[in-house]
Each structure stands twice: as C-alpha cells, then as structure tokens.
Short mmCIF file of C-alpha atoms and ligand atoms in Angstrom, two decimals:
data_model
loop_
_atom_site.label_atom_id
_atom_site.label_comp_id
_atom_site.label_asym_id
_atom_site.label_seq_id
_atom_site.Cartn_x
_atom_site.Cartn_y
_atom_site.Cartn_z
CA MET A 1 98.66 60.79 117.56
CA LYS A 2 101.27 59.14 119.34
CA LYS A 3 101.37 56.83 116.26
CA ILE A 4 102.33 59.73 113.95
CA THR A 5 105.02 60.84 117.06
CA LEU A 6 106.09 57.24 116.73
CA VAL A 7 106.59 57.04 112.95
CA PHE A 8 108.75 60.74 112.70
CA GLY A 9 110.29 59.57 116.34
CA LEU A 10 112.50 56.26 113.71
CA ILE A 11 112.29 58.59 110.75
CA PHE A 12 114.62 61.07 112.18
CA LEU A 13 117.22 58.42 114.35
CA LEU A 14 117.22 56.40 111.22
CA SER A 15 118.83 59.67 109.19
CA SER A 16 120.11 59.79 112.35
CA SER A 17 122.33 57.68 111.93
CA ILE A 18 122.39 57.13 107.88
CA ALA A 19 123.91 60.93 108.59
CA GLU A 20 126.19 60.17 111.47
CA SER A 21 128.39 57.02 111.55
CA ASP A 22 130.90 57.68 114.88
CA ASP A 23 127.93 58.41 117.15
CA ALA A 24 125.92 57.51 119.75
CA SER A 25 123.43 56.43 117.57
CA GLU A 26 125.02 53.32 116.90
CA ALA A 27 126.31 52.74 121.18
CA TYR A 28 122.29 50.71 121.22
CA VAL A 29 120.94 48.83 119.21
CA GLU A 30 116.50 49.31 118.51
CA THR A 31 114.11 46.67 118.95
CA GLU A 32 110.68 47.45 119.24
CA GLU A 33 110.75 45.82 123.09
CA GLU A 34 114.51 47.64 124.02
CA VAL A 35 113.93 50.83 125.60
CA PRO A 36 116.84 52.71 123.98
CA THR A 37 118.84 54.17 127.73
CA VAL A 38 122.02 55.79 126.29
CA ASP A 39 121.48 59.80 126.13
CA ILE A 40 122.45 61.61 122.52
CA PRO A 41 125.77 62.72 124.36
CA TYR A 42 126.37 67.36 124.27
CA LYS A 43 129.42 69.01 124.56
CA SER A 44 129.17 72.71 124.07
CA PRO A 45 129.72 73.63 121.58
CA GLU A 46 132.60 75.98 119.84
CA ILE A 47 133.32 78.73 117.89
CA LEU A 48 136.10 77.72 115.42
CA GLU A 49 136.56 80.62 113.99
CA PRO A 50 135.44 84.01 116.24
CA SER A 51 136.69 86.42 113.73
CA ARG A 52 133.32 85.47 112.06
CA VAL A 53 131.54 85.58 114.54
CA TYR A 54 130.32 88.40 117.04
CA PHE A 55 127.96 86.65 119.12
CA SER A 56 127.51 83.25 120.60
CA GLU A 57 125.67 82.48 124.12
CA HIS A 58 124.99 78.38 124.47
CA PHE A 59 124.54 78.79 127.62
CA ASP A 60 126.29 76.08 129.74
CA ASP A 61 128.30 78.54 131.58
CA PRO A 62 125.89 80.60 134.49
CA ALA A 63 129.18 82.18 135.72
CA GLU A 64 130.50 83.24 132.12
CA VAL A 65 126.70 84.00 131.18
CA GLU A 66 126.06 86.78 134.09
CA LYS A 67 129.12 88.16 133.84
CA ARG A 68 127.51 88.45 129.79
CA TRP A 69 124.56 88.91 130.67
CA VAL A 70 122.65 92.35 131.93
CA ARG A 71 118.98 92.46 133.31
CA SER A 72 117.06 95.14 133.06
CA GLU A 73 115.13 97.36 135.68
CA ALA A 74 114.73 100.13 133.80
CA LYS A 75 110.63 101.34 133.61
CA LYS A 76 108.33 101.38 131.67
CA GLU A 77 106.61 104.52 130.80
CA GLY A 78 102.83 105.32 130.37
CA ILE A 79 101.61 102.63 131.97
CA SER A 80 100.50 101.11 134.91
CA GLU A 81 103.20 101.74 138.68
CA ASP A 82 102.92 97.56 139.60
CA ILE A 83 103.99 96.07 135.93
CA ALA A 84 105.46 99.39 135.14
CA LYS A 85 109.04 97.40 136.07
CA TYR A 86 111.59 95.29 134.50
CA ASP A 87 110.96 93.06 137.01
CA GLY A 88 110.11 89.32 135.37
CA GLU A 89 112.81 87.05 136.36
CA TRP A 90 115.06 85.29 134.13
CA LYS A 91 116.82 82.18 134.93
CA ILE A 92 119.82 80.32 133.85
CA GLU A 93 118.18 76.94 133.56
CA SER A 94 118.50 73.42 132.05
CA PRO A 95 115.17 72.47 130.49
CA LEU A 96 111.84 70.63 131.14
CA ARG A 97 111.87 67.62 129.16
CA ASP A 98 113.49 66.30 127.23
CA GLY A 99 117.40 67.48 128.22
CA LEU A 100 121.13 66.71 127.31
CA ILE A 101 123.44 66.13 130.14
CA GLY A 102 124.71 69.40 130.40
CA ASP A 103 122.57 71.15 127.63
CA LYS A 104 120.83 74.62 129.46
CA GLY A 105 118.50 77.49 128.42
CA LEU A 106 118.10 81.04 129.66
CA VAL A 107 114.49 81.42 130.72
CA LEU A 108 111.70 83.74 131.33
CA LYS A 109 110.46 82.34 134.27
CA THR A 110 107.78 85.17 135.65
CA GLN A 111 104.68 85.51 132.82
CA ALA A 112 103.17 89.27 133.15
CA LYS A 113 105.83 91.37 134.42
CA HIS A 114 107.61 92.84 132.14
CA ALA A 115 110.91 91.25 131.61
CA ALA A 116 114.21 92.00 129.80
CA ILE A 117 117.38 90.96 129.26
CA SER A 118 120.56 91.91 126.96
CA SER A 119 124.54 92.08 125.91
CA PRO A 120 126.56 93.49 124.05
CA LEU A 121 128.44 91.50 121.07
CA LYS A 122 131.61 90.45 121.64
CA ARG A 123 132.58 93.58 118.35
CA PRO A 124 129.65 95.75 115.98
CA PHE A 125 128.29 94.37 113.18
CA VAL A 126 128.50 97.25 111.32
CA PHE A 127 126.14 96.11 107.82
CA GLN A 128 128.61 96.25 104.42
CA ASP A 129 129.70 93.28 102.66
CA LYS A 130 128.69 90.49 104.72
CA PRO A 131 125.44 88.06 105.14
CA LEU A 132 124.02 89.14 108.49
CA ILE A 133 123.03 85.97 109.81
CA VAL A 134 121.21 85.75 113.73
CA GLN A 135 119.97 82.20 114.93
CA TYR A 136 118.48 81.65 117.66
CA GLU A 137 116.24 78.65 119.52
CA VAL A 138 112.89 79.91 120.91
CA THR A 139 111.09 76.45 123.21
CA LEU A 140 107.99 77.69 125.01
CA GLN A 141 107.39 74.82 127.31
CA ASP A 142 104.63 76.15 128.74
CA GLY A 143 102.54 76.37 125.09
CA GLN A 144 101.99 80.75 124.67
CA GLN A 145 98.35 82.06 125.81
CA CYS A 146 100.22 85.78 123.73
CA GLY A 147 103.84 87.04 123.99
CA GLY A 148 106.33 86.91 121.63
CA ALA A 149 109.61 85.35 121.18
CA TYR A 150 111.26 87.59 120.02
CA LEU A 151 115.19 89.25 120.05
CA LYS A 152 115.97 92.16 119.02
CA LEU A 153 119.87 93.75 117.80
CA LEU A 154 120.14 96.81 119.47
CA SER A 155 121.34 99.90 117.63
CA LYS A 156 124.86 101.49 117.74
CA SER A 157 124.86 105.05 119.71
CA SER A 158 127.54 107.47 120.30
CA GLN A 159 127.17 106.66 123.44
CA PRO A 160 127.92 104.14 125.68
CA LEU A 161 125.57 101.22 126.46
CA HIS A 162 123.84 101.38 129.03
CA LEU A 163 122.81 98.07 129.20
CA GLU A 164 121.13 97.54 132.71
CA GLN A 165 118.41 100.49 130.95
CA PHE A 166 117.40 98.80 128.40
CA HIS A 167 113.15 99.24 127.92
CA ASP A 168 111.43 98.81 125.28
CA LYS A 169 111.43 102.20 123.60
CA THR A 170 115.93 101.51 123.28
CA PRO A 171 116.99 102.23 119.38
CA TYR A 172 116.99 98.31 118.17
CA THR A 173 117.70 98.47 113.76
CA ILE A 174 116.23 94.23 113.58
CA MET A 175 113.39 92.22 115.52
CA PHE A 176 113.43 88.98 114.64
CA GLY A 177 111.07 85.51 115.82
CA PRO A 178 107.18 84.69 116.92
CA ASP A 179 104.90 86.30 118.75
CA LYS A 180 101.28 85.19 119.53
CA CYS A 181 98.23 86.03 121.45
CA GLY A 182 95.19 84.47 120.49
CA GLY A 183 95.15 83.57 117.65
CA ASP A 184 97.41 86.02 115.51
CA TYR A 185 100.72 83.98 115.04
CA LYS A 186 103.74 86.25 113.44
CA LEU A 187 106.85 86.36 113.32
CA HIS A 188 108.38 89.19 113.14
CA PHE A 189 111.11 90.54 111.03
CA ILE A 190 111.13 94.76 111.23
CA PHE A 191 114.00 97.04 110.54
CA ASN A 192 114.39 100.23 111.41
CA HIS A 193 114.84 102.88 108.37
CA ARG A 194 116.42 105.48 107.89
CA ASN A 195 114.75 107.85 106.29
CA PRO A 196 118.08 109.43 103.73
CA ILE A 197 117.07 113.27 103.53
CA ASN A 198 115.95 113.91 107.89
CA GLY A 199 117.20 111.75 109.72
CA SER A 200 113.76 110.02 110.68
CA ILE A 201 113.45 106.40 111.80
CA GLN A 202 110.51 104.48 110.76
CA GLU A 203 109.90 99.81 110.35
CA LYS A 204 109.08 98.34 108.95
CA HIS A 205 107.42 94.72 109.28
CA SER A 206 108.12 92.23 106.48
CA LYS A 207 105.19 90.76 104.12
CA LYS A 208 104.29 87.39 106.25
CA PRO A 209 105.75 84.19 105.73
CA SER A 210 104.23 81.30 103.33
CA GLU A 211 104.37 78.24 106.82
CA ARG A 212 101.69 77.59 109.05
CA LEU A 213 102.58 79.18 113.73
CA GLU A 214 99.91 77.28 115.43
CA ASP A 215 101.76 73.95 115.35
CA LEU A 216 105.38 75.34 115.84
CA ILE A 217 103.92 77.55 118.24
CA ASN A 218 102.12 75.14 120.35
CA ASP A 219 103.86 72.06 120.04
CA LYS A 220 105.98 73.77 123.31
CA HIS A 221 110.30 71.64 121.81
CA PRO A 222 112.39 73.82 120.81
CA HIS A 223 112.08 75.34 117.35
CA LEU A 224 114.83 77.77 115.56
CA TYR A 225 114.53 80.30 113.94
CA THR A 226 117.48 81.28 110.99
CA LEU A 227 117.43 85.25 110.01
CA VAL A 228 119.62 85.90 106.78
CA LEU A 229 120.08 88.48 105.19
CA ASN A 230 122.28 89.50 102.75
CA PRO A 231 124.08 93.00 101.65
CA ASP A 232 122.56 92.15 97.31
CA ASN A 233 118.92 93.38 99.85
CA SER A 234 117.40 89.84 99.85
CA PHE A 235 116.53 87.90 102.89
CA GLU A 236 115.17 84.18 103.75
CA ILE A 237 113.73 83.03 106.89
CA PHE A 238 114.38 79.59 108.25
CA ILE A 239 111.84 77.37 110.82
CA ASP A 240 113.94 73.77 112.12
CA ASN A 241 115.89 74.81 109.24
CA LYS A 242 112.66 75.07 106.64
CA LEU A 243 112.62 77.53 104.43
CA VAL A 244 108.95 79.74 105.64
CA ASN A 245 109.69 83.40 103.96
CA SER A 246 112.21 84.84 101.40
CA GLY A 247 111.77 88.43 99.60
CA THR A 248 114.02 91.78 99.35
CA LEU A 249 113.86 94.94 101.37
CA LEU A 250 113.44 96.50 98.18
CA ASP A 251 109.87 94.74 97.72
CA ASP A 252 108.83 93.29 100.63
CA PHE A 253 108.00 95.51 103.47
CA MET A 254 105.13 97.43 104.92
CA PRO A 255 105.80 100.60 104.64
CA ALA A 256 107.83 99.75 101.99
CA VAL A 257 110.83 101.65 102.34
CA ASN A 258 111.28 104.03 99.82
CA PRO A 259 108.16 106.30 99.27
CA PRO A 260 106.36 106.57 95.40
CA ALA A 261 108.42 109.67 93.70
CA GLU A 262 105.37 110.90 92.38
CA ILE A 263 101.55 111.33 94.38
CA GLU A 264 97.94 113.54 94.51
CA ASP A 265 98.18 116.70 94.91
CA PRO A 266 96.03 117.17 98.18
CA THR A 267 94.87 121.30 96.28
CA ASP A 268 93.61 119.51 93.15
CA LYS A 269 89.55 120.42 93.08
CA LYS A 270 86.94 118.00 90.97
CA PRO A 271 85.70 120.95 89.40
CA GLU A 272 81.98 121.73 89.87
CA ASP A 273 80.80 119.92 86.44
CA TRP A 274 82.25 117.52 87.14
CA ASP A 275 80.33 115.26 85.23
CA GLU A 276 80.82 111.48 87.69
CA ARG A 277 77.42 109.83 86.83
CA GLU A 278 77.71 107.32 83.92
CA LYS A 279 74.22 106.29 83.32
CA ILE A 280 71.79 108.93 82.72
CA PRO A 281 68.03 108.45 82.97
CA ASP A 282 67.10 109.36 79.44
CA PRO A 283 65.59 113.08 78.48
CA ALA A 284 64.01 111.74 75.88
CA ALA A 285 62.33 108.86 77.30
CA VAL A 286 58.06 109.76 78.31
CA LYS A 287 55.86 107.67 80.53
CA PRO A 288 53.98 105.88 78.63
CA GLU A 289 49.22 106.69 78.79
CA ASP A 290 48.32 103.34 80.01
CA TRP A 291 51.53 103.27 83.63
CA ASP A 292 48.70 103.49 86.40
CA ASP A 293 52.32 104.33 89.16
CA ASP A 294 48.75 103.62 92.00
CA ALA A 295 48.47 100.49 90.51
CA PRO A 296 48.47 98.24 93.87
CA ALA A 297 51.53 95.52 93.59
CA GLN A 298 47.92 92.57 95.25
CA ILE A 299 44.27 92.09 94.72
CA ILE A 300 41.36 90.40 96.31
CA ASP A 301 41.43 87.51 94.37
CA GLU A 302 38.03 87.37 93.14
CA SER A 303 37.11 84.02 92.68
CA ALA A 304 38.50 82.43 95.85
CA THR A 305 35.54 81.43 97.99
CA LYS A 306 34.68 79.55 101.43
CA PRO A 307 35.18 75.87 101.64
CA ASP A 308 32.44 74.90 103.57
CA GLY A 309 32.57 73.36 106.80
CA TRP A 310 34.46 77.19 107.77
CA LEU A 311 32.72 77.89 111.61
CA ASP A 312 32.74 81.78 111.28
CA ASN A 313 31.41 81.20 115.44
CA GLU A 314 34.17 79.75 115.82
CA GLN A 315 37.27 81.76 117.03
CA PRO A 316 40.74 80.30 116.17
CA HIS A 317 41.41 80.52 119.63
CA ILE A 318 39.96 80.09 123.00
CA ALA A 319 40.54 80.78 126.37
CA ASP A 320 42.18 77.40 128.34
CA PRO A 321 39.90 75.43 130.24
CA ASN A 322 42.25 73.93 132.25
CA ALA A 323 44.24 76.47 132.61
CA GLN A 324 44.39 77.73 136.85
CA LYS A 325 45.54 81.13 138.51
CA PRO A 326 49.17 80.14 140.06
CA VAL A 327 48.54 80.47 143.49
CA ASP A 328 51.58 83.06 144.30
CA TRP A 329 50.04 85.45 141.83
CA ASP A 330 49.93 88.49 142.49
CA SER A 331 47.09 91.46 140.56
CA GLU A 332 48.76 94.62 142.48
CA MET A 333 52.06 93.08 140.87
CA ASP A 334 51.34 91.59 138.37
CA GLY A 335 48.02 92.53 136.53
CA GLU A 336 45.17 91.34 136.44
CA TRP A 337 45.26 86.39 136.01
CA GLU A 338 44.34 85.78 132.47
CA PRO A 339 44.31 81.87 131.12
CA PRO A 340 46.50 81.36 128.48
CA LEU A 341 44.74 80.78 124.59
CA ILE A 342 45.05 77.00 123.36
CA ASP A 343 43.66 76.60 119.20
CA ASN A 344 40.21 76.51 119.80
CA PRO A 345 39.88 71.54 119.58
CA ALA A 346 36.71 72.72 118.13
CA CYS A 347 38.31 74.15 115.21
CA GLU A 348 41.25 70.53 114.81
CA SER A 349 38.60 69.30 111.67
CA ALA A 350 37.41 71.90 109.74
CA PRO A 351 38.95 73.96 107.13
CA GLY A 352 39.00 77.28 109.24
CA CYS A 353 37.60 79.43 111.74
CA GLY A 354 36.21 83.26 112.22
CA THR A 355 35.85 85.20 110.02
CA TRP A 356 36.66 84.11 106.74
CA GLU A 357 38.82 87.19 104.47
CA PRO A 358 39.59 86.57 100.12
CA PRO A 359 43.16 85.45 99.70
CA LEU A 360 45.27 88.90 98.17
CA VAL A 361 47.09 87.26 93.86
CA ASN A 362 49.48 89.08 92.58
CA ASN A 363 48.19 92.24 90.52
CA PRO A 364 47.90 91.47 86.96
CA ALA A 365 48.30 95.74 86.99
CA PHE A 366 51.15 96.51 88.61
CA LYS A 367 54.27 97.97 87.90
CA GLY A 368 55.25 100.30 90.54
CA LYS A 369 57.07 103.66 90.03
CA TRP A 370 57.50 104.47 85.99
CA ARG A 371 61.12 105.56 85.14
CA ALA A 372 63.00 106.83 82.52
CA PRO A 373 66.02 103.94 81.34
CA LEU A 374 69.17 104.56 81.56
CA ILE A 375 71.26 105.80 78.78
CA ASP A 376 75.42 106.57 78.32
CA ASN A 377 76.15 109.81 79.84
CA PRO A 378 77.56 112.30 77.22
CA ASN A 379 79.06 114.25 79.22
CA TYR A 380 80.77 111.53 81.64
CA LYS A 381 84.34 112.66 82.21
CA GLY A 382 85.41 109.86 84.32
CA LYS A 383 85.63 109.02 87.84
CA TRP A 384 87.68 112.22 88.76
CA ARG A 385 91.91 111.86 90.45
CA PRO A 386 93.63 114.66 91.54
CA LYS A 387 96.50 115.26 89.11
CA LEU A 388 100.00 113.87 90.89
CA ILE A 389 102.81 115.80 91.48
CA PRO A 390 106.43 115.56 92.32
CA ASN A 391 106.47 113.47 95.52
CA PRO A 392 108.21 116.36 98.19
CA ASP A 393 109.47 113.74 100.24
CA TYR A 394 110.64 111.55 97.10
CA PHE A 395 114.16 109.99 97.32
CA GLU A 396 115.50 106.36 96.03
CA ASP A 397 117.24 104.65 98.55
CA LYS A 398 118.86 101.46 97.04
CA THR A 399 120.32 99.77 100.03
CA PRO A 400 118.10 99.92 103.14
CA PHE A 401 120.68 96.69 104.13
CA LYS A 402 123.11 99.14 105.25
CA MET A 403 120.86 99.20 108.27
CA THR A 404 122.31 101.05 111.63
CA SER A 405 125.04 98.97 112.88
CA VAL A 406 124.46 96.59 115.95
CA GLU A 407 126.04 96.23 119.09
CA ALA A 408 124.03 94.87 121.59
CA ILE A 409 121.94 91.93 120.98
CA GLY A 410 118.48 91.57 124.11
CA PHE A 411 114.77 90.43 124.28
CA GLU A 412 112.72 92.59 125.85
CA LEU A 413 109.00 91.05 126.11
CA TRP A 414 105.74 90.41 127.72
CA SER A 415 104.48 87.32 127.96
CA MET A 416 101.37 85.25 129.88
CA SER A 417 102.83 82.40 129.85
CA LYS A 418 105.97 81.43 131.89
CA ASP A 419 109.54 79.24 131.60
CA ILE A 420 110.54 80.19 127.64
CA LEU A 421 113.62 78.62 127.48
CA PHE A 422 115.87 80.91 124.50
CA ASP A 423 119.26 78.39 123.78
CA ASN A 424 122.07 78.95 121.37
CA ILE A 425 121.98 82.75 119.86
CA ILE A 426 124.56 82.50 117.49
CA ILE A 427 124.95 86.04 115.54
CA THR A 428 127.43 85.17 112.33
CA GLU A 429 128.84 86.45 108.76
CA GLU A 430 129.28 83.02 107.61
CA ILE A 431 125.86 80.32 107.39
CA THR A 432 127.72 77.15 107.31
CA ILE A 433 128.87 78.42 110.60
CA ALA A 434 125.38 78.21 111.46
CA GLN A 435 124.07 75.49 110.38
CA GLN A 436 127.16 73.64 113.08
CA TRP A 437 126.24 76.03 115.99
CA ALA A 438 123.01 74.21 114.71
CA ALA A 439 124.04 70.63 114.55
CA ASP A 440 125.70 70.76 117.83
CA THR A 441 123.19 72.11 119.76
CA PHE A 442 119.44 72.24 118.40
CA GLN A 443 119.14 68.63 115.95
CA LYS A 444 121.64 67.82 119.09
CA LYS A 445 117.71 67.87 120.86
CA ARG A 446 115.75 67.14 118.59
CA GLN A 447 117.13 63.35 118.09
CA LYS A 448 116.65 63.52 122.08
CA ILE A 449 113.08 64.25 122.00
CA ALA A 450 112.69 61.82 119.09
CA LYS A 451 113.76 59.46 121.13
CA ASP A 452 111.81 59.92 124.12
CA SER A 453 108.20 60.26 121.98
CA VAL A 454 109.90 56.91 120.72
CA SER A 455 110.53 55.01 123.92
CA HIS A 456 107.78 56.74 125.27
CA VAL A 457 105.16 55.25 122.92
CA ILE A 458 106.72 51.65 123.89
CA ASN A 459 106.29 51.52 127.07
C1 NAG B 501 110.45 112.76 108.27
O1 NAG B 501 109.97 112.07 107.06
C2 NAG B 501 108.57 111.47 106.86
C3 NAG B 501 108.62 112.06 104.84
O2 NAG B 501 109.23 111.26 104.15
C4 NAG B 501 108.08 112.07 107.93
O3 NAG B 501 106.81 111.25 107.99
C5 NAG B 501 108.44 112.84 108.93
O4 NAG B 501 107.67 112.94 109.67
C6 NAG B 501 110.23 113.61 108.74
N1 NAG B 501 110.81 112.80 109.05
C7 NAG B 501 111.24 114.58 110.17
C8 NAG B 501 112.41 114.61 111.76
O5 NAG B 501 111.38 115.63 110.01
#
C-alpha cells in the first residue's frame, strides 16, 4: 500500500514539475534522503471573469463566509422530536490532515444530527442558452458510515428567500454529489422536472456512474465533483477531472422525462375464450393396454442373499456399558436416565447385525402415471395484452434543460460520520473557469498530499 502511494506521489510530483515551471516544485531538491520541507504555496483563488460566475466560495475568509451563509433553524417534519431540529454544527476550519497554509473549508462537525446551511447565488442562474457547471470538493475526513455529501441548487420562487428555514422539502432544481450508506455507494444527479401539462414536479434520477465509488469515498482524501449540463440536454459528470458519467436528460434518467405516447388500455379485459396455452395434451392419444400406472418405482431384489456371517441375534447398537448416570441427574426434572447408544462391538467384524432385509432395486416395469403427449394447441392465440390507447397524460418536452431557475445553494444533510469538509464551490457557465479554479485549489491539495505521502514513506 505504501509503495503504491510512493509511486503515485512521485509521478504526481514529476508531472506537476514538468507542467509548472515557475512554482515551488523547484524550490527544493528531491532526493531520497532529503525530506521536502517547503510547502506548496497557496493563496485563495480569484475569479477573473465575475460576469460568468454565479457563485464561488473558497471558505478561506471566515468573516465573509458568516456574512454569506445562513445556518438553518428549521425543524424536519414527521420525525421524532429529539432529532427533528437542524442543529448539526457547521464550522469554518482547516483540514485535519495535509492542509495548505491559509486554506479553510466548511466542515460539518456533528454526526447523527440534521444539518443544513445555504447561501444565495450572486445572481440567479436561468437555464437558457448557457451551460451550467457546478463544481465542489468533498473530503470525508472521518470516512463515512452512512450519510450524504451532496449539494442542492435551490429553486427560485416568487417568495423571498428564507434560508434560515431551509429544510428537506425546500424546492430544489438539482441535487448533485456523493452519498453512501453501508455498502451502497451513490453519486447523485437528480433534477426536478416540471410537468408541462399540469405543473406538477417530479424527481428524475440519472443512471449510475461507470466508475466504482468505493475507493474514492473511503480514502479520506479530497475529491472534486464536477457536473456539466448543456443547453442541448447533454450532461457530463467528472470526479477528480475524470469522466464517470455522461448522457442526456432525455435518455438517461428514471423515470423518463417524457411519458410514452401510448399506454395499455386499463379497461380492456381478456376475453373468456382467449386460449393462452401454447401446447395441450393430445386428445387423440390413448393409454397403451399394458401401461400399469401403479407399478412401484422400486422392488425387492429377489436375487439377493443374506451375506455369510450375518449376526441375526446381535443388535447394531447397544447401550453403552460404561456410561454412568450423571450425579446431578434429576429424574423428576429430566425423566428416567437412559445410557447413550454406541455401535455394537460384536458387529465390527461381521458384515451386519440384526434382521437382514434384501435391498431394493429399480423396477423395470415402472412407467409412472400415463399422460397424453403434448401437441401444439390449434386454438392458441398468443399471450393476451390489453390494446394500446393514446396516453391521456402524454406530453413531449424537448428541452428539459430549461429547468426552474436557481437562486441559492445549500447542503441539507444527515451523516453518521463527523468532519465532512466541503470546499471550493463554483457555479459558472464556462468550464475553463471551473478548471482554473480547480487548478488553483484542488490540484494544490493533491500535490500537497502526494508530497506528504512521499515524505511519510521516506521517514
Ligand atoms: C399531473 O400529471 C401526472 C401524470 O402525467 C400525474 O401523475 C400527477 O398526479 C398530476 N398532478 C396534478 C397536480 O394533477
């Protein structure tokens, strides 16, 4: 395990020092003997094109975070009073391990409590002709037994925002991120679709990612989750910049966005005389004269004889002559004591003891019960199905991308493990902005981890 870490760490350092010519990777000499002492320098990332960014948060400035984020004071309905309150604790903290100097994150400190926190976007994201890119980091610093680390993009409504009342029923447009319970690992991408006929809202769940999530969720390292959703309804999901899921809103969600154009007529009934039997017993077949339904399957082997030396007068098992009644045996409670049975030693050298019975053999005359052979049913009509009628609820939405606008972002979670660290959230319409943001943050963390694992192994 440690060897693998070392190899990966070295590859990482090698590739990063090739890619970046002017940074700290040249500030020290890497040798087997010398443990690197210079840290990966970090400064909070900056947004160069604010007009293309709807939200960004690096959590490095606790005073700013407190201004922008709102802890929920809501109560969850329909559950027992002692856990109903959203009273899980959120803190702005440095990572417990491998932290960069000056880098902080939002940490869900508590376990087995509901916790919710949210923040308004700088301006709403309206689903029109620009892609939506959502990216953030999760570090399950204490692993995860059972709980989510997904975020919700809260829907814009006609009411003013009341983020202090954020709870599980607060309408959201998209839910995205990892979730684990026991052996069940998920990477959610759920969106809420508005039925164009009656306006009802239904959750649509994406197909599963191609990647196994076990190692990512269990390794306690930071991981970067990126969702790219395009106006042509296509989507891509990346973990640590690696594509793990892709498809379209129309083809890869359950239940499907668009209902079927035709449905089976619920009033249609199978006619009484509909014959669904593909084969029937041949009505013309007759039982042969000599067929005996009752002949037994096995008969006594008449040719068998009792082996020489068989001891008719000895029983195969006898009471153990050495057994003794236990001293605490209570005949009232336990019944009359009887010695246990053992194999009769007299039978050891004999072919058998007790009454000899001839063995059974298969009966050559056995035929079983006579049945007429099966033939194709001349009246067979195939499997009955109700007739199809036009679906009264049918609609065709060709642009499910045009979801309800988003005006806030939030975490609404329950976790059985503490210290989940979230960091570097960005919502933008330009993938290269998200990529640069990750290069300034996430990539540096991974460099630091690679470096720490190298020095760890050398030490
Ligand atoms: C809207 O239509 C769907 C079927 O397409 C149905 O399941 C749902 O109950 C309807 N909702 C309302 C509010 O009528």
